[in-house]
């Protein structure tokens, strides 16, 4: 069997790592195509080197642009590559513009396409990721769902016959890296100046278009972080840095100490070293849950609803609406005493994905 993985953005590289490792243990041919949506070393190269992913076989170098331009460039560049490779499966990951481009290129060339992390929904039609995941699910031949909840969403949309519960490959990689961090196999993370890894700190990221692109909203979120009584290590995605500069919003002030995005191992170590996480990232909400740190999510909804159980994750769309004391209490709350379930599977999802592709 020959499978092409189409990836392009940071979260896809994390999911690619366990899949590439599972293929390496098999007799199948696995071809990695990187669209080049993410090109900064911090967002791309360090994930290949840090997670032991083989270099991409093909790099399309499409770069940044408006949603249409970026998706269109990737689509046009993918067509000849997929046509020449004639894979048995095209595997697309998550919900980025690269995901949609991969699914469209494959389906229009009658190449079987499988969507990893199918069935997630925020039901927020303003999110670019929601457009990408809904359109990809409806185009794909095989829907690899991470959770029961995702299976229900697919059934509600008439897609049950194409859906399989595969589990979540992010558990595979997160738990393996956690164990390596604990065994001292990863260097200590470099946190921003002013954040002492031996003392309590919160780890924060903000990068969603809904949070970064409106100047008032961005300023309000940074005000709220700056007001917290513990140091906040804000690992700044290039989109955040670019929009903050454009809108004249100063990031480094009050409790906020700004650093660069971290490689995956350092990120897991930084979560483990923290007392909690404040984020709008989907992946980080789940990593906080898997690593038993309380998470505060700066969004009105989450695709990973299982993390909300027992207060492990709290949704705070507008910290300003909560009132100062309640915001501080929420963001600095201790980890709940309640044990966490295993809604995301057993950490062997990638092997299962390879088996499912093989059987079909
Ligand atoms: C993309 C995904 C988002 C995912 C995120 C993870 C879409 C619609 N969104 O958002 O779901 O959570 O990746 O990071 O696909 N930039 C750089 N260097 C880079 C990449 C981007 O400087 O290597 C800057 C550019 O200013 C660019 C902006 O970040 O315009 C946004 O990049 P883009 O790839 O469009 O989306 P992300 O915000 O990264």
Short mmCIF file of C-alpha atoms and ligand atoms in Angstrom, two decimals:
data_model
loop_
_atom_site.label_atom_id
_atom_site.label_comp_id
_atom_site.label_asym_id
_atom_site.label_seq_id
_atom_site.Cartn_x
_atom_site.Cartn_y
_atom_site.Cartn_z
CA UNK A 1 0.00 0.00 0.00
CA UNK A 2 1.17 3.53 -0.74
CA UNK A 3 -0.15 6.37 1.44
CA UNK A 4 0.51 10.08 0.96
CA UNK A 5 0.27 12.28 4.04
CA UNK A 6 -0.49 15.91 3.19
CA UNK A 7 0.61 18.28 5.98
CA UNK A 8 1.50 21.94 6.16
CA UNK A 9 0.92 23.53 9.56
CA UNK A 10 2.32 22.93 13.04
CA UNK A 11 -0.51 20.87 14.58
CA UNK A 12 -0.41 18.52 11.60
CA UNK A 13 3.24 17.78 12.17
CA UNK A 14 2.49 16.65 15.72
CA UNK A 15 -0.17 14.27 14.39
CA UNK A 16 2.11 13.12 11.57
CA UNK A 17 4.82 11.97 14.03
CA UNK A 18 3.04 8.86 15.39
CA UNK A 19 1.61 8.05 11.94
CA UNK A 20 5.07 8.20 10.32
CA UNK A 21 6.43 6.00 13.13
CA UNK A 22 3.62 3.46 12.63
CA UNK A 23 4.28 3.36 8.87
CA UNK A 24 8.02 2.94 9.49
CA UNK A 25 7.20 -0.29 11.36
CA UNK A 26 5.11 -1.59 8.43
CA UNK A 27 5.87 -2.73 4.89
CA UNK A 28 3.86 0.12 3.41
CA UNK A 29 5.21 3.08 1.47
CA UNK A 30 4.55 6.41 3.22
CA UNK A 31 5.14 9.62 1.26
CA UNK A 32 5.13 12.96 3.10
CA UNK A 33 4.03 16.07 1.18
CA UNK A 34 4.49 19.41 3.02
CA UNK A 35 2.51 22.26 1.51
CA UNK A 36 4.77 24.87 3.12
CA UNK A 37 1.83 26.67 4.81
CA UNK A 38 4.11 26.99 7.83
CA UNK A 39 7.71 27.83 6.93
CA UNK A 40 9.29 29.34 10.09
CA UNK A 41 11.72 26.87 11.67
CA UNK A 42 9.82 27.28 14.98
CA UNK A 43 6.58 26.12 13.37
CA UNK A 44 7.91 23.43 11.07
CA UNK A 45 11.53 22.18 11.05
CA UNK A 46 11.80 21.69 14.83
CA UNK A 47 8.87 19.29 14.71
CA UNK A 48 10.55 17.10 12.10
CA UNK A 49 13.87 17.00 13.96
CA UNK A 50 12.37 16.90 17.48
CA UNK A 51 9.81 14.19 16.79
CA UNK A 52 12.00 12.07 14.51
CA UNK A 53 9.79 12.55 11.43
CA UNK A 54 11.53 11.78 8.12
CA UNK A 55 12.07 14.87 5.93
CA UNK A 56 9.18 15.58 3.56
CA UNK A 57 9.48 13.79 0.21
CA UNK A 58 7.94 16.81 -1.51
CA UNK A 59 7.84 20.43 -0.30
CA UNK A 60 5.47 22.75 -2.15
CA UNK A 61 6.59 26.03 -0.54
CA UNK A 62 3.20 27.78 -0.79
CA UNK A 63 3.67 30.10 2.24
CA UNK A 64 1.15 32.58 3.67
CA UNK A 65 -1.76 34.37 2.01
CA UNK A 66 -5.50 34.94 2.29
CA UNK A 67 -7.52 31.76 2.89
CA UNK A 68 -8.51 31.52 -0.76
CA UNK A 69 -5.04 32.23 -2.11
CA UNK A 70 -3.33 29.84 0.31
CA UNK A 71 -5.82 27.02 -0.24
CA UNK A 72 -5.83 27.59 -4.01
CA UNK A 73 -2.03 27.62 -4.27
CA UNK A 74 -1.79 24.38 -2.30
CA UNK A 75 -4.53 22.78 -4.39
CA UNK A 76 -2.85 23.68 -7.69
CA UNK A 77 0.55 22.52 -6.43
CA UNK A 78 -0.84 19.24 -5.07
CA UNK A 79 -2.63 18.13 -8.24
CA UNK A 80 0.45 17.00 -10.23
CA UNK A 81 2.13 15.50 -7.16
CA UNK A 82 -0.84 13.29 -6.26
CA UNK A 83 -1.38 12.39 -9.92
CA UNK A 84 2.24 11.27 -10.33
CA UNK A 85 2.33 9.28 -7.09
CA UNK A 86 -0.97 7.40 -7.66
CA UNK A 87 -1.35 6.52 -3.95
CA UNK A 88 -3.81 4.00 -2.52
CA UNK A 89 -4.77 6.60 0.08
CA UNK A 90 -4.31 10.32 0.57
CA UNK A 91 -4.32 11.04 4.30
CA UNK A 92 -5.21 14.58 5.43
CA UNK A 93 -5.01 15.84 8.99
CA UNK A 94 -7.11 18.17 11.14
CA UNK A 95 -8.64 21.41 9.89
CA UNK A 96 -6.19 23.78 8.25
CA UNK A 97 -6.20 25.23 4.76
CA UNK A 98 -3.68 22.51 3.81
CA UNK A 99 -6.20 19.85 4.94
CA UNK A 100 -8.91 21.18 2.67
CA UNK A 101 -6.53 21.56 -0.29
CA UNK A 102 -5.33 17.95 0.13
CA UNK A 103 -8.88 16.60 0.33
CA UNK A 104 -10.04 18.57 -2.72
CA UNK A 105 -7.08 17.64 -4.88
CA UNK A 106 -7.50 13.95 -4.02
CA UNK A 107 -11.27 13.72 -4.40
CA UNK A 108 -11.24 15.48 -7.77
CA UNK A 109 -8.67 13.00 -9.05
CA UNK A 110 -10.72 10.03 -7.75
CA UNK A 111 -7.99 9.14 -5.27
CA UNK A 112 -9.32 7.67 -2.01
CA UNK A 113 -8.99 10.22 0.77
CA UNK A 114 -8.99 9.60 4.52
CA UNK A 115 -9.48 12.38 7.05
CA UNK A 116 -7.67 11.99 10.35
CA UNK A 117 -9.40 13.83 13.23
CA UNK A 118 -12.75 13.75 11.45
CA UNK A 119 -16.03 14.79 13.05
CA UNK A 120 -14.82 17.62 15.29
CA UNK A 121 -17.20 20.54 15.37
CA UNK A 122 -17.26 23.93 17.08
CA UNK A 123 -20.54 24.86 15.32
CA UNK A 124 -18.97 28.30 14.97
CA UNK A 125 -19.36 29.12 11.29
CA UNK A 126 -17.02 32.10 11.55
CA UNK A 127 -13.96 29.91 12.18
CA UNK A 128 -11.85 29.06 9.13
CA UNK A 129 -11.11 25.71 10.78
CA UNK A 130 -14.85 24.89 10.96
CA UNK A 131 -15.22 25.49 7.20
CA UNK A 132 -12.18 23.31 6.55
CA UNK A 133 -13.26 20.38 8.71
CA UNK A 134 -16.88 20.29 7.54
CA UNK A 135 -15.90 20.47 3.86
CA UNK A 136 -13.13 17.90 4.29
CA UNK A 137 -15.41 15.44 6.09
CA UNK A 138 -18.00 15.66 3.35
CA UNK A 139 -15.39 15.16 0.62
CA UNK A 140 -13.51 12.27 2.23
CA UNK A 141 -14.10 8.55 1.68
CA UNK A 142 -12.96 7.47 5.13
CA UNK A 143 -13.48 9.45 8.32
CA UNK A 144 -11.09 8.56 11.14
CA UNK A 145 -12.79 9.97 14.22
CA UNK A 146 -10.87 10.57 17.45
CA UNK A 147 -13.83 10.37 19.88
CA UNK A 148 -17.40 9.06 20.35
CA UNK A 149 -18.59 12.66 20.22
CA UNK A 150 -16.96 13.10 16.79
CA UNK A 151 -18.70 9.88 15.64
CA UNK A 152 -22.04 11.35 16.73
CA UNK A 153 -21.44 14.57 14.79
CA UNK A 154 -20.63 12.57 11.66
CA UNK A 155 -23.77 10.45 12.09
CA UNK A 156 -25.86 13.62 12.51
CA UNK A 157 -24.54 14.81 9.13
CA UNK A 158 -25.37 11.51 7.41
CA UNK A 159 -21.74 10.37 7.30
CA UNK A 160 -21.90 7.36 9.66
CA UNK A 161 -21.24 4.81 6.92
CA UNK A 162 -17.84 6.35 6.17
CA UNK A 163 -16.82 6.88 9.82
CA UNK A 164 -14.61 4.72 12.04
CA UNK A 165 -13.61 5.39 15.64
CA UNK A 166 -9.80 5.32 15.49
CA UNK A 167 -8.87 7.20 18.68
CA UNK A 168 -6.71 10.27 18.93
CA UNK A 169 -3.13 10.11 17.62
CA UNK A 170 -2.22 13.13 19.75
CA UNK A 171 -2.47 10.88 22.80
CA UNK A 172 0.16 8.59 21.25
CA UNK A 173 2.66 11.39 20.83
CA UNK A 174 1.82 13.39 23.97
CA UNK A 175 2.18 10.46 26.38
CA UNK A 176 5.33 9.14 24.73
CA UNK A 177 6.96 12.58 24.90
CA UNK A 178 5.78 13.07 28.51
CA UNK A 179 7.56 9.85 29.47
CA UNK A 180 10.71 10.95 27.63
CA UNK A 181 10.60 14.34 29.40
CA UNK A 182 10.25 12.61 32.76
CA UNK A 183 13.18 10.34 31.89
CA UNK A 184 15.29 13.47 31.26
CA UNK A 185 15.55 12.84 27.53
CA UNK A 186 14.54 16.40 26.61
CA UNK A 187 16.46 19.54 27.58
CA UNK A 188 14.66 21.89 30.00
CA UNK A 189 12.45 24.33 28.09
CA UNK A 190 13.74 27.85 27.61
CA UNK A 191 10.94 30.04 28.96
CA UNK A 192 10.78 33.80 28.45
CA UNK A 193 13.01 35.99 30.65
CA UNK A 194 11.24 36.76 33.89
CA UNK A 195 9.61 33.32 34.19
CA UNK A 196 11.31 31.12 36.77
CA UNK A 197 10.68 27.43 36.00
CA UNK A 198 11.14 26.62 39.71
CA UNK A 199 8.21 28.86 40.75
CA UNK A 200 4.51 28.80 39.78
CA UNK A 201 3.76 30.11 36.30
CA UNK A 202 0.99 29.90 33.72
CA UNK A 203 1.67 28.92 30.14
CA UNK A 204 -0.30 30.88 27.54
CA UNK A 205 -0.81 30.93 23.77
CA UNK A 206 -3.14 33.09 21.65
CA UNK A 207 -3.19 32.65 17.89
CA UNK A 208 -6.73 32.13 16.60
CA UNK A 209 -7.84 34.63 13.98
CA UNK A 210 -10.98 35.34 16.08
CA UNK A 211 -8.72 36.50 18.94
CA UNK A 212 -5.84 38.18 17.11
CA UNK A 213 -7.43 40.01 14.22
CA UNK A 214 -9.77 42.40 16.06
CA UNK A 215 -7.62 45.05 17.80
CA UNK A 216 -10.04 45.59 20.70
CA UNK A 217 -10.48 41.92 21.38
CA UNK A 218 -6.73 41.28 21.29
CA UNK A 219 -6.01 44.24 23.59
CA UNK A 220 -8.67 42.97 26.05
CA UNK A 221 -7.18 39.47 26.16
CA UNK A 222 -3.64 40.76 26.72
CA UNK A 223 -4.93 43.15 29.43
CA UNK A 224 -6.51 40.16 31.19
CA UNK A 225 -3.31 38.10 31.01
CA UNK A 226 -1.21 41.08 32.16
CA UNK A 227 -3.44 41.44 35.22
CA UNK A 228 -2.85 37.92 36.57
CA UNK A 229 -0.97 37.55 39.87
CA UNK A 230 1.46 34.88 38.58
CA UNK A 231 3.96 35.16 35.73
CA UNK A 232 2.48 34.25 32.37
CA UNK A 233 4.80 32.70 29.76
CA UNK A 234 3.17 33.79 26.49
CA UNK A 235 4.61 31.71 23.65
CA UNK A 236 3.85 33.97 20.72
CA UNK A 237 2.83 32.54 17.33
CA UNK A 238 3.98 34.73 14.40
CA UNK A 239 0.35 35.64 13.66
CA UNK A 240 0.03 37.09 17.19
CA UNK A 241 3.28 39.03 16.88
CA UNK A 242 2.28 40.39 13.45
CA UNK A 243 -1.25 41.42 14.48
CA UNK A 244 -0.15 42.94 17.81
CA UNK A 245 2.41 45.09 16.00
CA UNK A 246 -0.13 46.10 13.37
CA UNK A 247 -2.75 47.05 16.00
CA UNK A 248 -0.24 48.72 18.35
CA UNK A 249 -0.98 46.24 21.15
CA UNK A 250 1.99 45.75 23.48
CA UNK A 251 2.31 42.10 24.48
CA UNK A 252 5.05 42.20 27.15
CA UNK A 253 3.53 44.00 30.11
CA UNK A 254 2.34 43.24 33.66
CA UNK A 255 2.48 39.50 34.26
CA UNK A 256 3.08 38.72 30.59
CA UNK A 257 6.54 37.57 29.47
CA UNK A 258 6.83 36.88 25.76
CA UNK A 259 8.76 34.00 24.22
CA UNK A 260 8.93 32.16 20.93
CA UNK A 261 6.90 29.03 20.12
CA UNK A 262 8.55 25.91 21.56
CA UNK A 263 9.42 22.58 19.97
CA UNK A 264 7.06 19.79 21.02
CA UNK A 265 9.22 18.18 23.74
CA UNK A 266 9.93 21.57 25.31
CA UNK A 267 6.22 22.44 25.14
CA UNK A 268 5.25 19.25 26.98
CA UNK A 269 7.95 19.99 29.57
CA UNK A 270 6.69 23.58 29.90
CA UNK A 271 3.10 22.38 30.48
CA UNK A 272 4.31 19.86 33.08
CA UNK A 273 6.29 22.63 34.82
CA UNK A 274 3.33 25.03 34.87
CA UNK A 275 0.45 25.37 37.31
CA UNK A 276 -2.00 25.79 34.44
CA UNK A 277 -2.58 26.76 30.83
CA UNK A 278 -4.46 29.68 29.23
CA UNK A 279 -4.96 29.23 25.50
CA UNK A 280 -7.12 29.33 22.41
CA UNK A 281 -5.33 26.36 20.81
CA UNK A 282 -7.20 23.09 20.33
CA UNK A 283 -4.12 20.92 20.73
CA UNK A 284 -2.93 22.64 23.88
CA UNK A 285 -6.33 22.24 25.58
CA UNK A 286 -6.00 18.52 25.11
CA UNK A 287 -2.33 18.39 26.07
CA UNK A 288 -3.16 20.21 29.32
CA UNK A 289 -5.87 17.60 29.99
CA UNK A 290 -3.59 14.66 29.20
CA UNK A 291 -0.82 16.15 31.36
CA UNK A 292 -3.23 16.96 34.23
CA UNK A 293 -2.95 20.75 34.24
CA UNK A 294 -6.07 22.95 34.50
CA UNK A 295 -6.83 24.83 31.29
CA UNK A 296 -8.65 28.11 30.66
CA UNK A 297 -9.75 28.43 27.06
CA UNK A 298 -10.19 31.91 25.58
CA UNK A 299 -13.04 30.92 23.28
CA UNK A 300 -16.84 30.59 23.50
CA UNK A 301 -16.75 26.91 22.56
CA UNK A 302 -14.40 23.96 22.22
CA UNK A 303 -14.24 21.02 19.83
CA UNK A 304 -12.72 18.97 22.66
CA UNK A 305 -15.78 19.00 24.94
CA UNK A 306 -14.51 16.02 26.95
CA UNK A 307 -11.87 18.29 28.55
CA UNK A 308 -14.65 20.32 30.21
CA UNK A 309 -15.61 17.43 32.52
CA UNK A 310 -15.03 18.11 36.23
CA UNK A 311 -13.61 21.57 35.53
CA UNK A 312 -10.34 20.47 33.89
CA UNK A 313 -11.05 23.02 31.15
CA UNK A 314 -13.07 26.27 31.52
CA UNK A 315 -14.31 28.34 28.59
CA UNK A 316 -13.82 32.09 29.06
CA UNK A 317 -14.75 33.90 25.85
CA UNK A 318 -14.44 37.37 27.38
CA UNK A 319 -12.32 37.62 30.54
CA UNK A 320 -13.53 41.23 30.92
CA UNK A 321 -17.15 40.01 31.33
CA UNK A 322 -16.24 37.79 34.26
CA UNK A 323 -15.06 40.58 36.54
CA UNK A 324 -11.48 40.82 37.74
CA UNK A 325 -11.70 38.55 40.82
CA UNK A 326 -13.56 35.76 39.02
CA UNK A 327 -11.15 35.91 36.07
CA UNK A 328 -8.13 35.62 38.38
CA UNK A 329 -9.78 32.79 40.35
CA UNK A 330 -10.55 30.91 37.14
CA UNK A 331 -7.18 31.30 35.45
CA UNK A 332 -5.21 30.45 38.59
CA UNK A 333 -7.47 27.70 39.95
CA UNK A 334 -5.71 24.52 41.09
CA UNK A 335 -6.04 21.21 39.23
CA UNK A 336 -9.36 19.51 40.04
CA UNK A 337 -9.23 16.55 42.41
CA UNK A 338 -11.45 14.48 40.09
CA UNK A 339 -9.60 11.83 38.10
CA UNK A 340 -9.66 12.21 34.33
CA UNK A 341 -11.16 9.62 32.01
CA UNK A 342 -9.61 8.38 28.79
CA UNK A 343 -12.00 9.83 26.19
CA UNK A 344 -9.20 10.21 23.65
CA UNK A 345 -8.18 6.57 23.53
CA UNK A 346 -5.29 4.44 24.66
CA UNK A 347 -2.28 5.96 22.90
CA UNK A 348 -2.25 3.37 20.10
CA UNK A 349 -4.36 5.25 17.56
CA UNK A 350 -1.67 5.57 14.89
CA UNK A 351 -1.19 1.80 14.62
CA UNK A 352 -4.96 1.45 14.37
CA UNK A 353 -5.09 4.05 11.57
CA UNK A 354 -2.51 2.13 9.51
CA UNK A 355 -4.46 -1.09 10.06
CA UNK A 356 -7.77 0.52 9.02
CA UNK A 357 -6.21 1.95 5.83
CA UNK A 358 -4.68 -1.45 5.08
CA UNK A 359 -7.98 -3.33 5.58
CA UNK A 360 -9.80 -0.96 3.23
C1 LIG B 1 -3.01 27.78 10.99
C2 LIG B 1 -4.35 27.04 10.99
C3 LIG B 1 -4.85 26.90 12.43
C4 LIG B 1 -3.81 26.26 13.33
C5 LIG B 1 -2.52 27.07 13.22
C6 LIG B 1 -1.43 26.50 14.09
C7 LIG B 1 -5.71 27.56 8.99
C8 LIG B 1 -6.94 28.25 8.51
N1 LIG B 1 -5.37 27.80 10.28
O1 LIG B 1 -3.23 29.09 11.46
O2 LIG B 1 -6.00 26.09 12.43
O3 LIG B 1 -4.27 26.25 14.66
O4 LIG B 1 -2.10 27.08 11.84
O5 LIG B 1 -0.31 27.30 14.08
O6 LIG B 1 -5.09 26.83 8.24
N2 LIG B 1 3.29 33.08 9.70
C9 LIG B 1 4.65 33.21 9.79
N3 LIG B 1 5.42 32.10 9.62
C10 LIG B 1 4.89 30.88 9.34
C11 LIG B 1 3.52 30.76 9.23
C12 LIG B 1 2.72 31.87 9.42
O7 LIG B 1 5.16 34.29 10.05
O8 LIG B 1 5.67 29.92 9.21
C13 LIG B 1 2.43 34.26 9.95
C14 LIG B 1 2.12 35.05 8.70
O9 LIG B 1 1.96 36.37 9.09
C15 LIG B 1 0.77 34.46 8.30
C16 LIG B 1 0.13 34.24 9.65
O10 LIG B 1 1.19 33.82 10.50
O11 LIG B 1 0.03 35.31 7.49
C17 LIG B 1 -0.95 33.19 9.65
O12 LIG B 1 -0.45 31.96 9.13
P1 LIG B 1 -1.47 30.90 8.47
O13 LIG B 1 -0.74 29.72 8.01
O14 LIG B 1 -2.37 31.59 7.49
O15 LIG B 1 -2.43 30.51 9.66
P2 LIG B 1 -2.16 30.23 11.22
O16 LIG B 1 -2.62 31.42 11.98
O17 LIG B 1 -0.78 29.75 11.47
#
